[in-house]
Short mmCIF file of C-alpha atoms in Angstrom, two decimals:
data_model
loop_
_atom_site.label_atom_id
_atom_site.label_comp_id
_atom_site.label_asym_id
_atom_site.label_seq_id
_atom_site.Cartn_x
_atom_site.Cartn_y
_atom_site.Cartn_z
CA MET A 26 56.87 27.30 20.47
CA LYS A 27 53.24 28.08 21.18
CA LYS A 28 53.57 30.47 18.20
CA TYR A 29 53.92 27.40 16.02
CA ALA A 30 51.69 25.77 17.59
CA LEU A 31 49.26 28.37 16.56
CA LEU A 32 50.65 28.86 13.33
CA THR A 33 49.87 25.40 12.82
CA THR A 34 46.60 25.20 14.33
CA ASN A 35 46.29 28.81 12.34
CA ILE A 36 47.35 26.83 8.79
CA ALA A 37 45.16 23.35 9.53
CA LEU A 38 41.91 25.31 10.82
CA PHE A 39 41.71 27.01 6.52
CA LEU A 40 42.50 23.68 5.64
CA LEU A 41 39.88 22.35 7.31
CA MET A 42 37.10 25.32 6.17
CA ALA A 43 38.44 24.76 2.44
CA LEU A 44 37.40 20.84 2.62
CA LEU A 45 34.37 21.38 4.34
CA LEU A 46 33.49 24.26 1.99
CA ALA A 47 34.69 21.77 -0.99
CA ALA A 48 32.67 19.63 0.40
CA GLY A 49 29.95 21.45 0.30
CA GLN A 50 29.58 22.78 -2.91
CA THR A 51 29.82 19.46 -4.27
CA SER A 52 27.81 17.23 -2.26
CA PHE A 53 25.06 19.37 -0.58
CA TRP A 54 24.75 21.61 -3.67
CA LEU A 55 24.44 18.48 -5.70
CA GLN A 56 21.39 17.62 -3.19
CA LEU A 57 19.41 20.62 -3.73
CA PHE A 58 19.87 22.41 -6.85
CA GLY A 59 21.01 18.69 -8.80
CA SER A 60 23.20 20.07 -12.33
CA PHE A 61 22.71 23.18 -11.81
CA PRO A 62 26.65 24.73 -11.40
CA ALA A 63 27.28 25.36 -7.87
CA PRO A 64 29.37 28.60 -6.41
CA ALA A 65 32.76 27.92 -5.78
CA LEU A 66 32.58 27.76 -1.88
CA TRP A 67 36.44 27.16 -1.44
CA MET A 68 37.45 30.06 -3.82
CA PRO A 69 36.72 32.67 -0.42
CA VAL A 70 39.70 30.37 1.33
CA LEU A 71 42.00 31.32 -1.24
CA VAL A 72 41.15 34.88 -1.58
CA TYR A 73 41.42 35.24 1.74
CA LEU A 74 44.96 33.91 2.31
CA ALA A 75 46.01 35.82 -0.47
CA LEU A 76 44.97 39.07 0.43
CA PHE A 77 45.55 38.59 4.31
CA ARG A 78 49.23 36.51 3.97
CA SER A 79 52.39 37.09 3.19
CA THR A 80 53.77 36.71 -1.02
CA MET A 81 55.50 33.57 0.72
CA MET A 82 53.03 32.37 3.28
CA PHE A 83 50.78 32.48 0.43
CA ILE A 84 52.79 30.27 -1.67
CA VAL A 85 53.03 27.62 1.22
CA LEU A 86 49.20 27.76 1.72
CA SER A 87 48.26 27.81 -1.85
CA HIS A 88 49.83 24.36 -2.15
CA LEU A 89 48.67 22.81 0.25
CA LEU A 90 45.17 24.20 0.36
CA ALA A 91 45.25 22.88 -3.84
CA ILE A 92 46.58 18.89 -2.36
CA ALA A 93 44.09 18.79 0.00
CA LEU A 94 41.84 19.82 -3.10
CA ALA A 95 42.47 17.55 -5.37
CA SER A 96 41.07 14.91 -3.30
CA ALA A 97 37.49 16.18 -4.63
CA THR A 98 38.36 16.57 -8.06
CA THR A 99 39.84 14.62 -11.03
CA MET A 100 42.07 17.72 -11.98
CA PRO A 101 45.18 16.74 -11.70
CA GLU A 102 47.26 18.20 -8.78
CA ALA A 103 49.85 19.37 -10.38
CA LEU A 104 48.03 22.01 -12.53
CA LEU A 105 45.85 22.26 -9.30
CA MET A 106 48.68 23.70 -7.73
CA ILE A 107 49.75 26.20 -10.48
CA THR A 108 46.28 27.40 -11.31
CA CYS A 109 45.74 28.13 -7.31
CA LEU A 110 49.27 30.08 -7.54
CA ALA A 111 48.93 32.12 -10.25
CA VAL A 112 45.25 33.33 -9.34
CA GLY A 113 46.78 34.30 -5.65
CA LEU A 114 49.57 36.49 -6.76
CA SER A 115 46.83 37.76 -9.52
CA VAL A 116 44.69 38.29 -6.46
CA GLN A 117 48.25 39.69 -4.62
CA THR A 118 48.88 42.12 -8.07
CA PHE A 119 45.70 43.33 -7.87
CA LYS A 120 45.44 44.42 -4.16
CA THR A 121 49.05 46.33 -4.78
CA ARG A 122 46.71 48.73 -7.42
CA ILE A 123 43.13 48.69 -5.96
CA TYR A 124 42.62 48.01 -2.19
CA TRP A 125 39.53 49.03 0.41
CA SER A 126 38.74 47.01 3.38
CA ALA A 127 34.95 46.65 3.45
CA THR A 128 32.60 43.35 3.05
CA THR A 129 32.43 44.76 -0.95
CA TYR A 130 36.31 44.01 -2.24
CA PHE A 131 36.04 40.94 -1.02
CA MET A 132 32.88 39.81 -2.89
CA MET A 133 34.40 41.09 -6.07
CA ILE A 134 37.85 38.80 -5.62
CA SER A 135 36.20 36.49 -4.92
CA GLY A 136 33.80 36.42 -7.75
CA PHE A 137 37.51 37.80 -10.04
CA ALA A 138 39.64 34.56 -8.76
CA THR A 139 36.06 32.41 -9.36
CA LEU A 140 36.84 33.21 -13.22
CA VAL A 141 40.02 34.35 -13.74
CA PHE A 142 40.43 30.34 -11.67
CA HIS A 143 38.95 28.90 -14.32
CA ILE A 144 40.52 30.61 -17.41
CA TYR A 145 43.80 30.15 -15.73
CA TYR A 146 43.01 26.88 -15.42
CA PHE A 147 41.81 26.28 -19.37
CA ILE A 148 45.18 27.91 -20.33
CA VAL A 149 47.09 25.60 -18.27
CA THR A 150 45.64 22.49 -19.76
CA TRP A 151 46.63 24.03 -23.33
CA LEU A 152 50.27 24.52 -22.12
CA LEU A 153 50.47 21.63 -19.55
CA ASP A 154 48.11 18.75 -20.37
CA PRO A 155 48.31 16.17 -22.93
CA ASN A 156 44.53 16.24 -22.99
CA PRO A 157 43.96 19.36 -23.28
CA ILE A 158 40.20 21.15 -22.15
CA THR A 159 38.39 21.49 -25.87
CA SER A 160 34.50 22.63 -24.80
CA PRO A 161 35.23 24.15 -21.96
CA SER A 162 32.13 24.88 -19.92
CA ILE A 163 31.80 28.84 -20.18
CA SER A 164 28.12 29.27 -19.08
CA ALA A 165 28.84 27.65 -15.70
CA TRP A 166 32.02 29.85 -15.51
CA ILE A 167 29.85 32.72 -15.51
CA ILE A 168 27.64 31.31 -12.92
CA GLN A 169 29.56 29.87 -10.63
CA ALA A 170 31.76 33.51 -10.78
CA LEU A 171 28.26 35.51 -10.09
CA LEU A 172 26.57 32.88 -7.74
CA THR A 173 30.37 33.03 -5.42
CA PRO A 174 30.66 36.23 -3.98
CA LEU A 175 27.02 35.76 -2.77
CA PHE A 176 28.46 33.33 0.32
CA ALA A 177 31.85 35.50 0.21
CA PRO A 178 30.64 37.21 3.16
CA LEU A 179 29.59 34.67 4.60
CA PHE A 180 32.90 32.99 5.52
CA PHE A 181 34.54 36.53 5.79
CA PRO A 182 33.68 36.89 10.05
CA LEU A 183 34.44 32.94 10.57
CA PHE A 184 38.14 33.64 8.43
CA ARG A 185 39.01 36.54 11.28
CA TRP A 186 37.45 34.74 13.87
CA ILE A 187 40.05 31.52 13.02
CA ASP A 188 42.83 34.35 12.51
CA ALA A 189 41.68 35.97 15.98
CA ILE A 190 41.63 32.71 17.58
CA THR A 191 45.07 31.50 16.58
CA GLU A 192 46.87 35.01 17.51
CA HIS A 193 47.35 35.34 13.78
CA SER A 194 49.02 38.90 12.66
CA GLU A 195 48.54 40.37 9.43
CA PRO A 196 51.76 41.63 7.36
CA PRO A 197 52.70 45.10 7.98
CA GLU A 198 51.57 46.14 4.42
CA ILE A 199 48.06 45.02 5.42
CA SER A 200 47.48 46.55 8.75
CA GLY A 201 49.02 49.66 7.72
CA ALA A 202 52.16 49.52 9.56
CA TYR A 203 54.30 49.35 6.58
CA GLN A 204 56.56 52.08 5.51
CA PRO A 205 58.69 51.84 2.40
CA MET B 26 -83.81 24.99 54.06
CA ASN B 27 -85.42 23.69 51.01
CA PHE B 28 -83.45 21.65 49.57
CA PHE B 29 -84.79 21.59 46.67
CA ALA B 30 -84.99 24.93 45.75
CA PHE B 31 -81.95 25.26 43.31
CA ASP B 32 -81.20 27.27 41.01
CA ILE B 33 -81.54 25.44 37.75
CA ARG B 34 -79.10 27.94 35.44
CA LYS B 35 -76.23 27.07 38.11
CA LEU B 36 -77.20 23.67 38.18
CA LEU B 37 -76.92 23.19 34.19
CA ILE B 38 -73.40 25.57 34.38
CA VAL B 39 -72.08 22.83 36.74
CA VAL B 40 -72.89 20.15 34.52
CA ALA B 41 -71.75 21.36 31.31
CA VAL B 42 -68.54 21.78 32.97
CA ILE B 43 -68.23 18.75 34.39
CA ALA B 44 -69.92 16.89 31.07
CA LEU B 45 -67.75 18.86 28.36
CA PRO B 46 -63.91 17.33 29.14
CA ILE B 47 -66.12 14.00 29.29
CA LEU B 48 -67.81 14.58 26.32
CA SER B 49 -64.36 15.69 25.21
CA ILE B 50 -62.52 12.70 25.86
CA ASN B 51 -65.35 10.35 24.36
CA MET B 52 -65.43 12.40 20.83
CA LYS B 53 -64.73 10.38 18.22
CA ARG B 54 -61.53 12.07 16.30
CA ASN B 55 -60.14 11.64 12.69
CA PRO B 56 -56.24 10.54 13.14
CA GLY B 57 -54.18 13.45 11.64
CA GLU B 58 -57.28 15.97 11.58
CA ASP B 59 -57.80 18.97 14.04
CA PRO B 60 -61.09 19.56 14.89
CA TRP B 61 -62.26 22.39 13.34
CA TYR B 62 -62.54 24.23 16.90
CA ARG B 63 -58.80 24.15 17.53
CA ARG B 64 -57.58 25.04 13.86
CA PRO B 65 -57.40 28.79 14.40
CA PHE B 66 -55.41 28.30 17.47
CA THR B 67 -52.61 26.06 15.96
CA TRP B 68 -52.73 28.32 12.80
CA ILE B 69 -52.03 31.20 15.15
CA VAL B 70 -49.57 28.52 17.39
CA ALA B 71 -48.04 27.81 13.95
CA MET B 72 -47.25 31.02 13.13
CA SER B 73 -45.76 32.41 16.02
CA GLN B 74 -43.40 29.47 16.95
CA GLY B 75 -42.48 30.27 12.88
CA GLY B 76 -41.95 33.70 13.72
CA TYR B 77 -39.92 32.87 16.81
CA SER B 78 -38.20 29.88 14.56
CA SER B 79 -36.98 32.35 12.17
CA PHE B 80 -35.74 35.19 14.65
CA THR B 81 -34.14 33.01 16.92
CA SER B 82 -32.72 30.90 13.86
CA GLY B 83 -31.83 34.14 12.48
CA VAL B 84 -29.90 35.19 15.95
CA ARG B 85 -28.37 32.23 16.15
CA GLY B 86 -26.68 32.05 12.54
CA THR B 87 -25.74 36.06 13.28
CA THR B 88 -24.44 35.30 16.05
CA SER B 89 -22.67 32.29 14.93
CA MET B 90 -21.35 33.58 12.00
CA TYR B 91 -19.85 36.53 14.21
CA LEU B 92 -18.28 33.78 16.25
CA ASN B 93 -16.96 32.27 12.98
CA LEU B 94 -15.30 35.07 11.63
CA VAL B 95 -13.70 35.42 15.25
CA GLY B 96 -12.18 32.20 14.73
CA ILE B 97 -12.06 31.98 10.80
CA LYS B 98 -8.61 33.69 10.94
CA LYS B 99 -7.01 30.73 12.94
CA ASP B 100 -8.73 27.81 10.78
CA ASN B 101 -7.64 29.67 7.73
CA GLN B 102 -4.10 30.01 9.01
CA ARG B 103 -4.25 25.98 9.99
CA LEU B 104 -6.13 25.30 7.21
CA GLY B 105 -3.46 26.72 5.06
CA ARG B 106 -0.89 24.81 7.31
CA GLU B 107 -2.48 21.64 7.08
CA ASN B 108 -2.62 22.47 3.10
CA GLN B 109 0.80 22.92 2.80
CA GLU B 110 1.62 19.73 4.82
CA LEU B 111 -0.20 17.77 2.68
CA ARG B 112 1.50 18.85 -0.50
CA ALA B 113 4.74 18.25 1.03
CA GLN B 114 3.35 15.19 1.86
CA LEU B 115 2.14 14.46 -1.71
CA ALA B 116 5.61 16.29 -3.22
CA ALA B 117 7.87 13.80 -0.87
CA SER B 118 4.89 10.21 -1.75
CA THR B 119 5.78 11.18 -5.58
CA GLU B 120 9.47 11.67 -4.99
CA LEU B 121 9.10 8.12 -2.70
CA LYS B 122 7.23 6.89 -5.65
CA LEU B 123 9.56 7.70 -8.53
CA GLU B 124 12.51 5.92 -6.41
CA ASN B 125 10.66 3.40 -6.01
CA GLU B 126 10.01 2.89 -9.64
CA ARG B 127 14.08 3.62 -10.26
CA LEU B 128 15.18 1.03 -7.52
CA ASN B 129 12.61 -1.33 -8.73
CA GLN B 130 13.87 -1.08 -12.49
CA LEU B 131 17.70 -1.76 -10.99
CA LEU B 132 16.58 -4.71 -9.00
CA GLU B 133 14.51 -6.29 -11.89
CA PHE B 134 18.15 -5.73 -13.88
CA LYS B 135 19.89 -6.90 -10.94
CA LEU B 136 18.04 -10.09 -10.90
CA ASN B 137 18.04 -10.83 -14.73
CA THR B 138 21.36 -10.68 -15.23
CA LYS B 139 24.74 -13.30 -14.34
CA MET B 140 26.95 -9.97 -13.59
CA LYS B 141 28.06 -9.05 -9.88
CA LEU B 142 26.56 -5.52 -9.33
CA LEU B 143 26.77 -3.83 -6.07
CA ALA B 144 24.18 -0.88 -6.10
CA ALA B 145 25.30 2.48 -5.06
CA LYS B 146 24.21 6.40 -4.68
CA VAL B 147 25.85 9.37 -6.04
CA ILE B 148 27.24 11.32 -3.18
CA ALA B 149 28.95 14.18 -5.04
CA ARG B 150 30.15 15.82 -8.12
CA ASP B 151 33.58 17.13 -9.24
CA LEU B 152 34.61 20.32 -7.74
CA SER B 153 35.51 21.76 -11.17
CA PRO B 154 32.68 22.05 -14.16
CA ASP B 155 35.67 21.27 -16.58
CA HIS B 156 35.97 17.77 -15.39
CA GLU B 157 33.04 15.06 -15.22
CA SER B 158 33.87 12.71 -11.89
CA ILE B 159 31.42 11.12 -9.53
CA ARG B 160 31.43 10.20 -5.93
CA ILE B 161 29.37 7.44 -4.66
CA ASN B 162 28.70 5.64 -1.83
CA ARG B 163 30.84 2.54 -1.54
CA GLY B 164 34.31 2.60 -1.38
CA TYR B 165 36.74 -0.73 -0.55
CA ARG B 166 35.47 -2.09 2.44
CA GLN B 167 32.50 -3.28 0.24
CA GLY B 168 34.60 -4.64 -2.75
CA LEU B 169 34.99 -1.56 -4.95
CA ARG B 170 38.75 -1.88 -6.70
CA LYS B 171 40.38 0.78 -8.92
CA LEU B 172 39.36 0.76 -13.05
CA MET B 173 35.36 -1.22 -11.91
CA GLY B 174 32.91 -0.85 -14.37
CA ILE B 175 30.10 2.04 -12.79
CA ILE B 176 26.92 1.23 -15.12
CA THR B 177 23.01 2.03 -15.29
CA VAL B 178 20.11 -0.01 -16.62
CA GLU B 179 20.38 2.15 -19.12
CA GLY B 180 24.29 2.16 -20.63
CA VAL B 181 27.64 2.74 -19.26
CA VAL B 182 28.63 5.87 -16.79
CA GLY B 183 32.29 5.17 -15.82
CA TYR B 184 34.58 3.36 -14.00
CA VAL B 185 36.50 3.66 -10.36
CA LEU B 186 39.64 6.21 -10.20
CA SER B 187 40.13 5.97 -7.01
CA THR B 188 38.44 4.35 -3.89
CA GLU B 189 38.65 4.94 0.02
CA LEU B 190 36.72 3.77 3.04
CA ASP B 191 33.74 3.98 2.32
CA THR B 192 33.57 5.81 -1.10
CA ALA B 193 34.96 6.02 -4.46
CA GLN B 194 35.94 8.17 -7.14
CA ILE B 195 34.43 7.74 -10.53
CA LEU B 196 35.04 8.72 -13.67
CA VAL B 197 32.79 9.64 -15.91
CA VAL B 198 32.86 8.39 -19.72
CA THR B 199 32.32 12.39 -20.47
CA ASP B 200 35.42 13.40 -19.06
CA ARG B 201 38.34 14.14 -21.32
CA SER B 202 40.43 11.88 -19.59
CA ALA B 203 38.01 9.03 -19.82
CA ALA B 204 38.70 5.93 -22.07
CA VAL B 205 36.88 2.51 -22.89
CA ASP B 206 37.16 0.15 -25.16
CA ALA B 207 33.93 0.25 -27.36
CA LEU B 208 32.39 -1.50 -30.81
CA VAL B 209 30.17 -0.37 -32.88
CA GLN B 210 27.35 -2.36 -32.50
CA ARG B 211 26.35 -2.85 -36.66
CA THR B 212 29.99 -4.15 -38.02
CA ARG B 213 32.02 -4.59 -35.11
CA ALA B 214 34.46 -1.84 -35.60
CA ARG B 215 36.37 -1.06 -32.89
CA GLY B 216 37.41 2.24 -31.45
CA LEU B 217 38.37 4.08 -28.10
CA ILE B 218 35.84 5.88 -25.92
CA SER B 219 36.74 9.32 -24.84
CA GLY B 220 35.09 12.43 -23.09
CA LYS B 221 34.31 15.75 -24.55
CA ASP B 222 32.42 17.36 -22.89
CA SER B 223 29.06 16.39 -20.75
CA ASN B 224 26.51 15.99 -23.67
CA ALA B 225 29.20 14.37 -26.49
CA ILE B 226 31.86 11.68 -26.32
CA ARG B 227 34.31 11.05 -28.99
CA LEU B 228 34.94 6.86 -30.87
CA ARG B 229 38.60 7.47 -32.18
CA TYR B 230 40.94 5.30 -33.57
CA LEU B 231 38.18 3.72 -35.71
CA GLN B 232 40.00 1.99 -38.81
CA ARG B 233 39.69 4.26 -41.62
CA ALA B 234 37.68 1.35 -44.00
CA ASP B 235 35.21 0.19 -40.53
CA ASP B 236 32.07 1.35 -41.37
CA VAL B 237 30.31 3.66 -39.14
CA ALA B 238 27.16 5.30 -39.63
CA VAL B 239 24.84 8.01 -37.90
CA GLY B 240 22.67 6.07 -35.59
CA ASP B 241 24.45 3.47 -34.98
CA ALA B 242 24.57 2.29 -31.34
CA VAL B 243 28.17 2.50 -29.65
CA VAL B 244 28.73 -0.67 -27.54
CA THR B 245 31.47 -2.11 -25.04
CA SER B 246 33.80 -4.55 -26.15
CA GLY B 247 33.93 -6.58 -22.79
CA LEU B 248 37.64 -6.56 -23.23
CA LYS B 249 39.18 -7.49 -19.65
CA GLY B 250 35.74 -8.00 -18.09
CA THR B 251 35.29 -4.61 -16.65
CA PHE B 252 32.17 -3.77 -18.84
CA PRO B 253 29.33 -6.74 -19.67
CA LYS B 254 30.03 -7.55 -23.64
CA GLY B 255 27.49 -5.66 -25.94
CA PHE B 256 26.28 -2.60 -23.25
CA PRO B 257 25.56 0.64 -24.71
CA ILE B 258 27.40 3.66 -24.78
CA GLY B 259 25.63 6.10 -26.87
CA LYS B 260 24.79 6.84 -30.32
CA VAL B 261 26.64 7.86 -33.25
CA THR B 262 25.52 11.49 -34.08
CA THR B 263 27.94 12.19 -36.82
CA VAL B 264 31.81 10.82 -38.36
CA ARG B 265 34.80 13.23 -39.30
CA LYS B 266 37.03 11.42 -42.09
CA THR B 267 39.50 13.26 -42.99
CA ASP B 268 41.58 13.25 -46.58
CA PHE B 269 44.21 11.93 -45.55
CA GLY B 270 45.47 9.88 -41.82
CA ILE B 271 44.94 5.85 -40.96
CA SER B 272 41.75 6.49 -38.84
CA GLN B 273 38.51 8.29 -38.80
CA GLU B 274 36.65 9.95 -35.68
CA ALA B 275 32.85 9.50 -34.50
CA MET B 276 31.19 11.56 -32.36
CA VAL B 277 28.92 9.64 -29.83
CA GLU B 278 25.77 11.17 -27.55
CA PRO B 279 25.72 9.01 -24.34
CA VAL B 280 22.99 7.45 -23.07
CA VAL B 281 23.59 8.23 -19.36
CA SER B 282 23.93 11.98 -18.97
CA PRO B 283 26.45 12.47 -15.46
CA SER B 284 24.34 15.04 -14.28
CA ASN B 285 20.89 13.24 -13.69
CA LEU B 286 22.74 9.98 -12.39
CA GLU B 287 21.57 9.18 -8.72
CA GLU B 288 21.79 5.60 -8.08
CA VAL B 289 24.27 3.48 -9.87
CA PHE B 290 25.81 -0.25 -10.54
CA VAL B 291 29.50 -1.37 -9.57
CA VAL B 292 30.31 -3.80 -11.57
CA LEU B 293 32.65 -6.40 -9.20
CA ASP B 294 32.08 -9.53 -11.80
CA SER B 295 30.97 -8.97 -15.42
CA GLY B 296 30.76 -13.23 -14.82
CA GLY B 297 31.08 -13.70 -19.50
CA GLU B 298 27.57 -11.59 -19.52
CA ASP B 299 27.07 -11.45 -23.36
CA PHE B 300 23.85 -8.33 -24.11
CA ASN B 301 24.40 -9.53 -27.69
CA GLU B 302 22.96 -12.81 -26.51
CA LYS B 303 20.52 -11.21 -24.10
CA LEU B 304 18.73 -9.56 -27.40
CA GLN B 305 17.38 -12.26 -28.49
CA THR B 306 15.37 -12.30 -24.72
CA GLY B 307 13.94 -8.96 -25.28
CA PHE B 308 16.06 -8.06 -22.25
CA GLY B 309 18.38 -5.46 -21.86
CA PRO B 310 18.66 -1.74 -21.69
CA PRO B 311 16.21 0.57 -23.40
CA LEU B 312 18.56 1.86 -26.54
CA LEU B 313 19.57 -1.76 -27.36
CA SER B 314 15.94 -3.19 -26.97
CA LYS B 315 14.91 0.18 -29.17
CA MET B 316 17.47 -0.63 -31.33
CA ASN B 317 17.27 -4.58 -31.30
CA PRO B 318 13.75 -5.35 -31.14
CA PRO B 319 12.84 -9.25 -29.94
CA GLY B 320 12.38 -11.48 -32.86
CA GLY B 321 14.34 -9.32 -35.01
CA ALA B 322 17.54 -9.98 -36.54
CA PRO B 323 21.20 -10.67 -34.15
CA ALA B 324 22.81 -7.71 -33.65
CA SER B 325 26.27 -9.33 -34.21
CA THR B 326 27.33 -11.64 -36.35
CA PRO B 327 27.21 -15.69 -35.72
CA ASP B 328 30.93 -15.65 -34.83
CA GLY B 329 31.27 -11.88 -33.12
CA ALA B 330 33.71 -11.08 -36.50
CA ARG B 331 34.24 -8.12 -37.00
CA LYS B 332 33.09 -6.66 -40.74
CA THR B 333 34.76 -3.61 -42.51
CA THR B 334 34.20 -2.50 -46.06
CA PRO B 335 36.88 -2.14 -48.28
#
């Protein structure tokens, strides 16, 4: 019973973090820097979950995250869910090829995921949206992808702390105990 | 003892000593002028005093300069801080002045219209740079409902997409999902406005025969009362007519840039306001006032009928 309570707390805390960071991105950044593109502050949450959760667990969390984030955007919920899932699975695939346990890796993947997110969303709108993106904001995509890694290391210890207080154990392939 | 046997010299000396001060007191002086015998002394005293004075002031100057040097760093730091504070105060005052001007403009606009308006502040933007939506600090508790119009003094911003207790999400006309019924002000040609990107919107579904030219003002139709009639949306920049098809499309430059929005109005009730009539009085958004100076020809035909060219 305690295990499920801790898991629920863990999920709730990560969703709360994502919402707080999204609010910071859309509101706090606006007050400070006006219309200058804001870093995708919520992206490190998605990246962290993709890196340190099993695929099945990540799929569930990704959908929950997309539902939560839909309140801060006019992006259609379904398209956001598909895009988040695609980004997360891409990160997991990338991780199976190249991985090193350092903050620089987390920074690099956060920037990569931000850029990939926009590209995937652009493609998804052309595939599924009757009104696709015709004028993509490519400069904003690039600025976001460059700014996000600068903020990602600030959140990483916080995510680790959440995992520590909720006694979340990493999947075996992450902790190194995995034996194929 | 010979009483009178005295020394005459001594007597003269005594008499002279006693008489000199008395003589001196009684001597008539010319005011402002030293007597001749005192001048050398005065000169010497004055020279000495001058010398001392120069010396002491020099010493005092050097000492105070040293003391000032000791305290100058502190003063410099204090003045630097004061300067920064004053600069910050100046920046804040300038910001307040600009805000005051903006709010005055909004107030004037609100007082001169039949519309029931509610002022709101922009508090957030969209999470994605490919979507144009904003969030304002007014929600259904303040009477906001879905699809209510959002405007500024300059023109149309968008409409309410969803409402929460004290906030509302606004879909800006520049978003590709937005749609607003519109008219070309000059010819009353009707079309549908939809977003393209933050700097451009499209006027779609214009009839092929409609007269639309570059520079024409595009205004709201006032349909459904979401927006007042004749309120500016933008200015036509290009007209695209293909060789086939039954409609044509125009690219429109929006009058309101979503990136610069700070305060907006929610149209709670348009009150049947018609800005085509307002133009006669010279009151209205800058775009309309510029294109239709007061006293000039009315912007619309008297019956508001739609004019098309064959």
